[in-house]
Tab-separated table of C-alpha atoms (C1' of nucleotides) in Angstrom:
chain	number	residue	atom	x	y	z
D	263	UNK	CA	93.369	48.253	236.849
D	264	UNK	CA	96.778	47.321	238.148
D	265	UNK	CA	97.951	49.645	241.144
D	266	UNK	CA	101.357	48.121	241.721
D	267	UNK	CA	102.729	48.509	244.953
D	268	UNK	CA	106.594	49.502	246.123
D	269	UNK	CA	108.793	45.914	246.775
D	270	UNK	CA	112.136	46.175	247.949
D	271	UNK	CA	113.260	42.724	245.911
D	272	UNK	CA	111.763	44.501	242.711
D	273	UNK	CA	113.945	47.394	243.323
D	274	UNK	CA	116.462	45.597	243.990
D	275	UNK	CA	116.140	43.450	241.162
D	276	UNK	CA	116.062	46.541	238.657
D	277	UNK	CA	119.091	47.942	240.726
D	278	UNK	CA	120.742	44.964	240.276
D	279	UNK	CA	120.175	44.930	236.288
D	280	UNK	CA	121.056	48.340	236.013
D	281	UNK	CA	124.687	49.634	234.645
D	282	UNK	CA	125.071	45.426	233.832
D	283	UNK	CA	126.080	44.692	230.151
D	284	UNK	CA	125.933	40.976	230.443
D	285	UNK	CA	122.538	39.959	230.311
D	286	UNK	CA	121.901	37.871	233.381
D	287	UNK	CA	119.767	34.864	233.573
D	288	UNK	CA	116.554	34.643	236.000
D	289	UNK	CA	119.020	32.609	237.798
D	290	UNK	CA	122.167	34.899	238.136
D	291	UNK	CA	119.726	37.465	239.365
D	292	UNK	CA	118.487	34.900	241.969
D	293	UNK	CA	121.723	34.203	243.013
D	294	UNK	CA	122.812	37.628	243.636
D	295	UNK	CA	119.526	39.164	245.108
D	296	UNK	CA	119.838	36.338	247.835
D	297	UNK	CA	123.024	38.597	249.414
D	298	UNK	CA	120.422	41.515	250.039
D	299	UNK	CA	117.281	39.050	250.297
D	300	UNK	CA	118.277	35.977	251.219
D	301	UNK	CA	114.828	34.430	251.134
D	302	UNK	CA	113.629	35.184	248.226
D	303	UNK	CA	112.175	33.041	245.828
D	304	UNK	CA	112.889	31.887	242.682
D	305	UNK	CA	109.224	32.754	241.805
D	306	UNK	CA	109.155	35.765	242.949
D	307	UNK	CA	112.483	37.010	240.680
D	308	UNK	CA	110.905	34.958	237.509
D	309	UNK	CA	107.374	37.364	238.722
D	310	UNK	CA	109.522	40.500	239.152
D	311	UNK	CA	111.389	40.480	236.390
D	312	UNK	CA	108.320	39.706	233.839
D	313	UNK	CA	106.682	42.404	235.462
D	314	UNK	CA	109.423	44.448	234.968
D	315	UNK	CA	109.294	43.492	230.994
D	316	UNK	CA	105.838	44.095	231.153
D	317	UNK	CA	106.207	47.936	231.962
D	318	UNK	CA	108.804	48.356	229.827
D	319	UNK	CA	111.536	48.913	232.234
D	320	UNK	CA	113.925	46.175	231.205
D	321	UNK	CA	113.993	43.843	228.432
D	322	UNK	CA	113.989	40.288	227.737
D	323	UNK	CA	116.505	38.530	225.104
D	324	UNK	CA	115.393	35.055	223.715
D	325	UNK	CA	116.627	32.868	221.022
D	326	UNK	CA	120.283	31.810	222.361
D	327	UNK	CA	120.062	28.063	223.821
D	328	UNK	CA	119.779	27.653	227.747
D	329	UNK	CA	117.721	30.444	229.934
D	330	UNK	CA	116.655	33.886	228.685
D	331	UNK	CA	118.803	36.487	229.577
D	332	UNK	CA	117.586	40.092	230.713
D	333	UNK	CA	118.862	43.508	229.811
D	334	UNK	CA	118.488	47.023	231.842
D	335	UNK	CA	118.562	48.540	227.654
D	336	UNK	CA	115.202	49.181	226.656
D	337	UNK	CA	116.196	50.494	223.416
D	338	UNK	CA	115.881	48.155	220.865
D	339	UNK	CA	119.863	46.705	219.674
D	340	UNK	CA	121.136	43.872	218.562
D	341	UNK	CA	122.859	41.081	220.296
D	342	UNK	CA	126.017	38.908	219.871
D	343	UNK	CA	125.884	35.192	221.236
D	344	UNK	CA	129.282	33.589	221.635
D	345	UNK	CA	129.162	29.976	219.965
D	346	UNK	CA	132.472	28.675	221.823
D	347	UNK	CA	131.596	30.082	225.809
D	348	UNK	CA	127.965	31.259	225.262
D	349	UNK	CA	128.139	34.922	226.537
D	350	UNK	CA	125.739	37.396	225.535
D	351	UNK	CA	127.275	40.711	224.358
D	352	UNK	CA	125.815	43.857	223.305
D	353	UNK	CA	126.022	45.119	219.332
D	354	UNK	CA	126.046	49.250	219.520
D	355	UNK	CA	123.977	49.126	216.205
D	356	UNK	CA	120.377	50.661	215.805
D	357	UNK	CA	118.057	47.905	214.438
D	358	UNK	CA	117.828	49.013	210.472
D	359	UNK	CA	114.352	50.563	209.834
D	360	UNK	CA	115.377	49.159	206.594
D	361	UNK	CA	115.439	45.350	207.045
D	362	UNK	CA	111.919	46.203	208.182
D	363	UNK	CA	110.847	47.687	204.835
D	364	UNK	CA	112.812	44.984	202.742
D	365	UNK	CA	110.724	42.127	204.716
D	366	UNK	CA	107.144	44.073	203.843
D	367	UNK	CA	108.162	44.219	200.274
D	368	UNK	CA	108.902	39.924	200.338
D	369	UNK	CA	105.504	39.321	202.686
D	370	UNK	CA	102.140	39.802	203.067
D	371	UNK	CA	101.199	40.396	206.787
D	372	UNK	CA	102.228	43.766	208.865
D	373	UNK	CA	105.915	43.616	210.226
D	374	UNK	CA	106.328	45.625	213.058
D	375	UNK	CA	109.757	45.229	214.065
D	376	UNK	CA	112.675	42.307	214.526
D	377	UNK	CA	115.189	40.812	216.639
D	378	UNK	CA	118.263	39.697	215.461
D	379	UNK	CA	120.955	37.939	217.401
D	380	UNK	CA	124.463	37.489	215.618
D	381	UNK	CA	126.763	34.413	216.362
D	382	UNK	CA	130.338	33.802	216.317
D	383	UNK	CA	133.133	33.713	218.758
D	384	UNK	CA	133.565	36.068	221.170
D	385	UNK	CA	137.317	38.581	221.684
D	386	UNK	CA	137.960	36.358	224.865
D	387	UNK	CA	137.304	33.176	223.363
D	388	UNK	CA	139.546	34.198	220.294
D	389	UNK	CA	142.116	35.182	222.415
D	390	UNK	CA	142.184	31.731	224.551
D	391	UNK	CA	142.180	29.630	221.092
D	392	UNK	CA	145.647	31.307	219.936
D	393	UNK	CA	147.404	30.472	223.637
D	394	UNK	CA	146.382	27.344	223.494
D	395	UNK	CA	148.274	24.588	221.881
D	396	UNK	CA	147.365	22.518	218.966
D	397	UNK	CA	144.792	19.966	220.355
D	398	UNK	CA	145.807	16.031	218.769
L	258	UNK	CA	132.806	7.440	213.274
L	259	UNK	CA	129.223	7.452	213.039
L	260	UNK	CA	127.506	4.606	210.329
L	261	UNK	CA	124.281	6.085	210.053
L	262	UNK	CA	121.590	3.194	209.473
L	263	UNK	CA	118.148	3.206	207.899
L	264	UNK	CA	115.178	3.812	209.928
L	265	UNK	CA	111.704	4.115	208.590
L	266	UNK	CA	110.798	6.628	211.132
L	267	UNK	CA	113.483	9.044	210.004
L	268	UNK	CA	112.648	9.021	206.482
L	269	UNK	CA	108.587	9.238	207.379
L	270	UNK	CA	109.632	12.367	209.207
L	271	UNK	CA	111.707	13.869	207.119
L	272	UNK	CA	109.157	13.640	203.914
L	273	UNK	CA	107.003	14.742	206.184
L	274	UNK	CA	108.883	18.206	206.946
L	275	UNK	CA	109.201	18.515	202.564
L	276	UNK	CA	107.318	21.088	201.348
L	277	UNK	CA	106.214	22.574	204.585
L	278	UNK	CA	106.253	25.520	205.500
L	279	UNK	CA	104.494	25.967	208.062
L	280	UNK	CA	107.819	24.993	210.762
L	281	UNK	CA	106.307	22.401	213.102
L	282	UNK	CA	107.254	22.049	216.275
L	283	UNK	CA	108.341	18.748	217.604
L	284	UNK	CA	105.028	17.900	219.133
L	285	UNK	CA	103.244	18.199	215.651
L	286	UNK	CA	105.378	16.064	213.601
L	287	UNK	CA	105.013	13.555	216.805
L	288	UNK	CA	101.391	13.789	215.967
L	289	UNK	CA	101.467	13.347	212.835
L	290	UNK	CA	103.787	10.247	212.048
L	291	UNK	CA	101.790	8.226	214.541
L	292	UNK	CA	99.151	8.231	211.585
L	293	UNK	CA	102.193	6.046	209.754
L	294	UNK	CA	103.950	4.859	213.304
L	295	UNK	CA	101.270	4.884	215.907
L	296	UNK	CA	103.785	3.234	218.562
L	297	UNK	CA	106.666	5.749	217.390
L	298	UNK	CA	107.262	7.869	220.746
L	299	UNK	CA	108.340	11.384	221.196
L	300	UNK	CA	112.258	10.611	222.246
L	301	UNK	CA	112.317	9.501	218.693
L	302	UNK	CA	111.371	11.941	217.028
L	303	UNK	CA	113.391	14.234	218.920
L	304	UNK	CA	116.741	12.522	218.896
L	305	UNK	CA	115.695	11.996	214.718
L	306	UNK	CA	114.999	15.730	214.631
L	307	UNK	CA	118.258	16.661	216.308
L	308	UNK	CA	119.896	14.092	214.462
L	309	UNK	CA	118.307	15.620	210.473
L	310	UNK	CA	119.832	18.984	211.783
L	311	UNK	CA	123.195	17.840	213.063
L	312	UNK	CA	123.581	17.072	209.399
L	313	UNK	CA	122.402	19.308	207.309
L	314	UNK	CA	118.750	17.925	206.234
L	315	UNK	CA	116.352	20.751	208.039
L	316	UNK	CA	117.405	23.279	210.460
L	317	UNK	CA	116.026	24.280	213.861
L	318	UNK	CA	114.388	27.821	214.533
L	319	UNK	CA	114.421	28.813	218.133
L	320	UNK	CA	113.786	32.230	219.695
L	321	UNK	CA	109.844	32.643	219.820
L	322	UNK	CA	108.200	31.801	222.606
L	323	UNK	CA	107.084	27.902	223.314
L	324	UNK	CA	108.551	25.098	221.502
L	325	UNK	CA	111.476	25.152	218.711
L	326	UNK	CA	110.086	24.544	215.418
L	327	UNK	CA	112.045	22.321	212.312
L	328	UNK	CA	112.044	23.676	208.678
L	329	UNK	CA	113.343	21.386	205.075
L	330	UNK	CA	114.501	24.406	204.177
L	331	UNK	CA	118.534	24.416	204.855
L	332	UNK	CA	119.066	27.690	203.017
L	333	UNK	CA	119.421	31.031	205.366
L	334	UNK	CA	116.586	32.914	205.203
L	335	UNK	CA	114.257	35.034	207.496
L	336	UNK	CA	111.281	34.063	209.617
L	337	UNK	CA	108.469	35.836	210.884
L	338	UNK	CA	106.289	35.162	214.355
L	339	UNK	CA	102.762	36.288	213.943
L	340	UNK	CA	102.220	38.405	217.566
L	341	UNK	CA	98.539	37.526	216.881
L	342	UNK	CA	98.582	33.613	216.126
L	343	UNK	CA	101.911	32.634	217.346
L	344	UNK	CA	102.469	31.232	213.452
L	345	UNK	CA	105.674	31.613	212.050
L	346	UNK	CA	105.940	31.773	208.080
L	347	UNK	CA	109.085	32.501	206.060
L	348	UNK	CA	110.395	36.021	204.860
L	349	UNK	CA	111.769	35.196	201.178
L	350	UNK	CA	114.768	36.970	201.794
L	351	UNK	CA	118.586	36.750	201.670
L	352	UNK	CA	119.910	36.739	204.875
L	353	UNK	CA	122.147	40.292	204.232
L	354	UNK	CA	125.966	39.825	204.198
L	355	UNK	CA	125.808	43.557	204.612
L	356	UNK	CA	124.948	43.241	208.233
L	357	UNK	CA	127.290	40.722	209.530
L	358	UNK	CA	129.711	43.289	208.281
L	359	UNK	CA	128.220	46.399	210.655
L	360	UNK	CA	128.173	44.168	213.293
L	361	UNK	CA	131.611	43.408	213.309
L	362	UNK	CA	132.501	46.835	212.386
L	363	UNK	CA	130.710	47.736	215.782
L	364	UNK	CA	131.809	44.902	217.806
L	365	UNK	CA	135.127	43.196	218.792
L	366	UNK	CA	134.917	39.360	218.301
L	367	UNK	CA	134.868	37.372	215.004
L	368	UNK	CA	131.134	37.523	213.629
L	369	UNK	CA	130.162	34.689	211.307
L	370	UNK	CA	126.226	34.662	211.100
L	371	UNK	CA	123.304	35.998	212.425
L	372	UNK	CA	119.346	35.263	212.973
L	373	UNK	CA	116.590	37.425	212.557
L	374	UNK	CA	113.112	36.986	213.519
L	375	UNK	CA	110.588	39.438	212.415
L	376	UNK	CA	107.296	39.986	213.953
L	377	UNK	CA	103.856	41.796	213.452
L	378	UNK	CA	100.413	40.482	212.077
L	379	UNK	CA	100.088	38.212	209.925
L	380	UNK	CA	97.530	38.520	206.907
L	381	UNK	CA	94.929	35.712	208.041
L	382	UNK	CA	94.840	37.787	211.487
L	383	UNK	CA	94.507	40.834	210.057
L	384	UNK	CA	91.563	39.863	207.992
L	385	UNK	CA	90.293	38.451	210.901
L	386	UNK	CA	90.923	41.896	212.978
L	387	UNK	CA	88.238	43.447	209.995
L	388	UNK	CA	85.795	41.284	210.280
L	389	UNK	CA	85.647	41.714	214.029
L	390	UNK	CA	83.321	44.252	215.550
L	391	UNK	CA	85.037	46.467	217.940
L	392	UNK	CA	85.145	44.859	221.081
L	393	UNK	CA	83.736	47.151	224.227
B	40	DG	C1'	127.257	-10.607	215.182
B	41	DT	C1'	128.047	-5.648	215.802
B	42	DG	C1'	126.351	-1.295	216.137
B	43	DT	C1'	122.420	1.773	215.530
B	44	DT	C1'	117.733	2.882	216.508
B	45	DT	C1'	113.517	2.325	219.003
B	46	DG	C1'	109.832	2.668	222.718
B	47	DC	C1'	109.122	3.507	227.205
B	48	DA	C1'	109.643	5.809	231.329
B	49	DA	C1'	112.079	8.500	234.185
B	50	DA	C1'	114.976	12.626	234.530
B	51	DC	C1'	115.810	17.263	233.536
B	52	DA	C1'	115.816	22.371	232.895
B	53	DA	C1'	113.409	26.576	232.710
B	54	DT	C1'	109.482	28.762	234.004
B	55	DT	C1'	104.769	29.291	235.964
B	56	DT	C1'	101.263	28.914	239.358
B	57	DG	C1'	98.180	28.223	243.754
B	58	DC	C1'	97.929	29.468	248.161
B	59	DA	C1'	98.246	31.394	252.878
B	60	DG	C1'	100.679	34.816	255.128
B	61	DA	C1'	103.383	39.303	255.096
B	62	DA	C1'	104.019	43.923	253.432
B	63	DT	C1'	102.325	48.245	251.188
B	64	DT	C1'	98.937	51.782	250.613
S	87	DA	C1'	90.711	47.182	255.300
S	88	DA	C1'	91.879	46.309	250.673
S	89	DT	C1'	95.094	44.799	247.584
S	90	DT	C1'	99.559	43.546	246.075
S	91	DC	C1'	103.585	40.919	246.865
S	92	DT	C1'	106.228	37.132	248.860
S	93	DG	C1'	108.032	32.391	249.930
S	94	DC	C1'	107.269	27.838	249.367
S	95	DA	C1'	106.118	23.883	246.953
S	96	DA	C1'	103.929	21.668	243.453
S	97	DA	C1'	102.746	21.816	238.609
S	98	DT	C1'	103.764	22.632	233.648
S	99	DT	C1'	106.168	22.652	229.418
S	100	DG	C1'	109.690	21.363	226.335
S	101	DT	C1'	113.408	18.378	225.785
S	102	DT	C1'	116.894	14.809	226.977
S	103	DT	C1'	118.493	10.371	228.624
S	104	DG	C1'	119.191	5.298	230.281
S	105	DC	C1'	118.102	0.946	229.139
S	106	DA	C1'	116.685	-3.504	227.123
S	107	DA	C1'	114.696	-5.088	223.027
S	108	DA	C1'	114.273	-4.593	217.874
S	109	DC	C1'	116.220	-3.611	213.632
S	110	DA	C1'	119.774	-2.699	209.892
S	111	DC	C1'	123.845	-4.007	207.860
DNA sequence: GTGTTTGCAAACAATTTGCAGAATT
DNA sequence: AATTCTGCAAATTGTTTGCAAACAC
């Protein structure tokens, strides 16, 4: 079996992700581990941080455009992708047990469990669109 | 503006797409119009692709794992990713109104869709999974 | 003729991998 | 000492793009 061993850049990694709300990229983390580390690896964050998926400890959220994103919230939620700036926001909403059921009932084949990422513009985004002038 | 003109390719692809339902990606409709266009390359059929869903003919699904996959069907409705088989079939279901309206009941920010991806076995692999002798 | 579309190849972005050396147990 | 982890670079995968020629209107 496995045996994993202690690694300052994965701790530092999961520190890193932890308290955060906004769903880094492999990249943001790279960026900001290289003030603590800086010669780490790409690699070695992209490794890290699938490991870290792997045993549960974080989570990984797919399906927007661009890079996958990662989130310290390893209890399954929603997600919000902003259409006009892109940003990946939390939805405090428990996935519905029931949207489960409702699938089984309209397919054959064992559903275990969704995603679901909701799009639209974000409260910043809003907020810029009303200061800003009528574009001609 | 625009001035769309006819290409043979385009049309081949899109009849293609009709009546599927199994959501090929790129790489498989590539395949399978060089039966009709063997010189056709895969640029084209991307940029045709991107083009059929900038207007309205198929749509895009993104958010498994590999390549984006292309559907004829415009309407909203569900998908499914077999965990097993990596296939992805379609959940006859109405995407629920109800939900866009918790989520923006939850959230701050203007919410105007959402996509859900379910996932589990599919039937084929769970025949497959009884037919199998446990493995040691 | 003008503007769109094509094939080809090169470019690109995100992620993964092979390997020799460094760190952990 | 054995094994895991790291940095680096090269490789992969999926997709996009620049360009000259071909095609549609």
């Amino acid at each position: 079996m496995k045996a994993m061993k202690y690694s300052g850049q994965r701790e530092s990694i999961k520190e890193f992700l932890a308290g955060r709300t906004d769903h880094p990229t492999a990249d943001t983390v790279y960026m900001n581990i290289r003030k603590l580390y800086p010669n780490i690896s790409l690699g070695t964050v992209y490794r890290n941080l699938s490991l870290l998926v792997s045993i549960g400890e974080i989570s990984r959220i797919s399906g927007m455009d661009g890079a996958e994103r990662f989130d310290p919230n390893t209890e399954p939620h929603y997600h919000f992708v902003c259409r006009e700036c892109g940003c990946v926001q939390d939805i405090p909403l428990k996935p519905l047990k029931n949207l489960d059921r409702m699938a089984e009932e309209a397919f054959d084949g064992d559903i275990e469990g969704h995603t679901t990422l909701f799009f639209g513009t974000c409260m910043e985004c809003q907020k810029k669109a009303l200061d800003k002038p009528i574009a001609l």
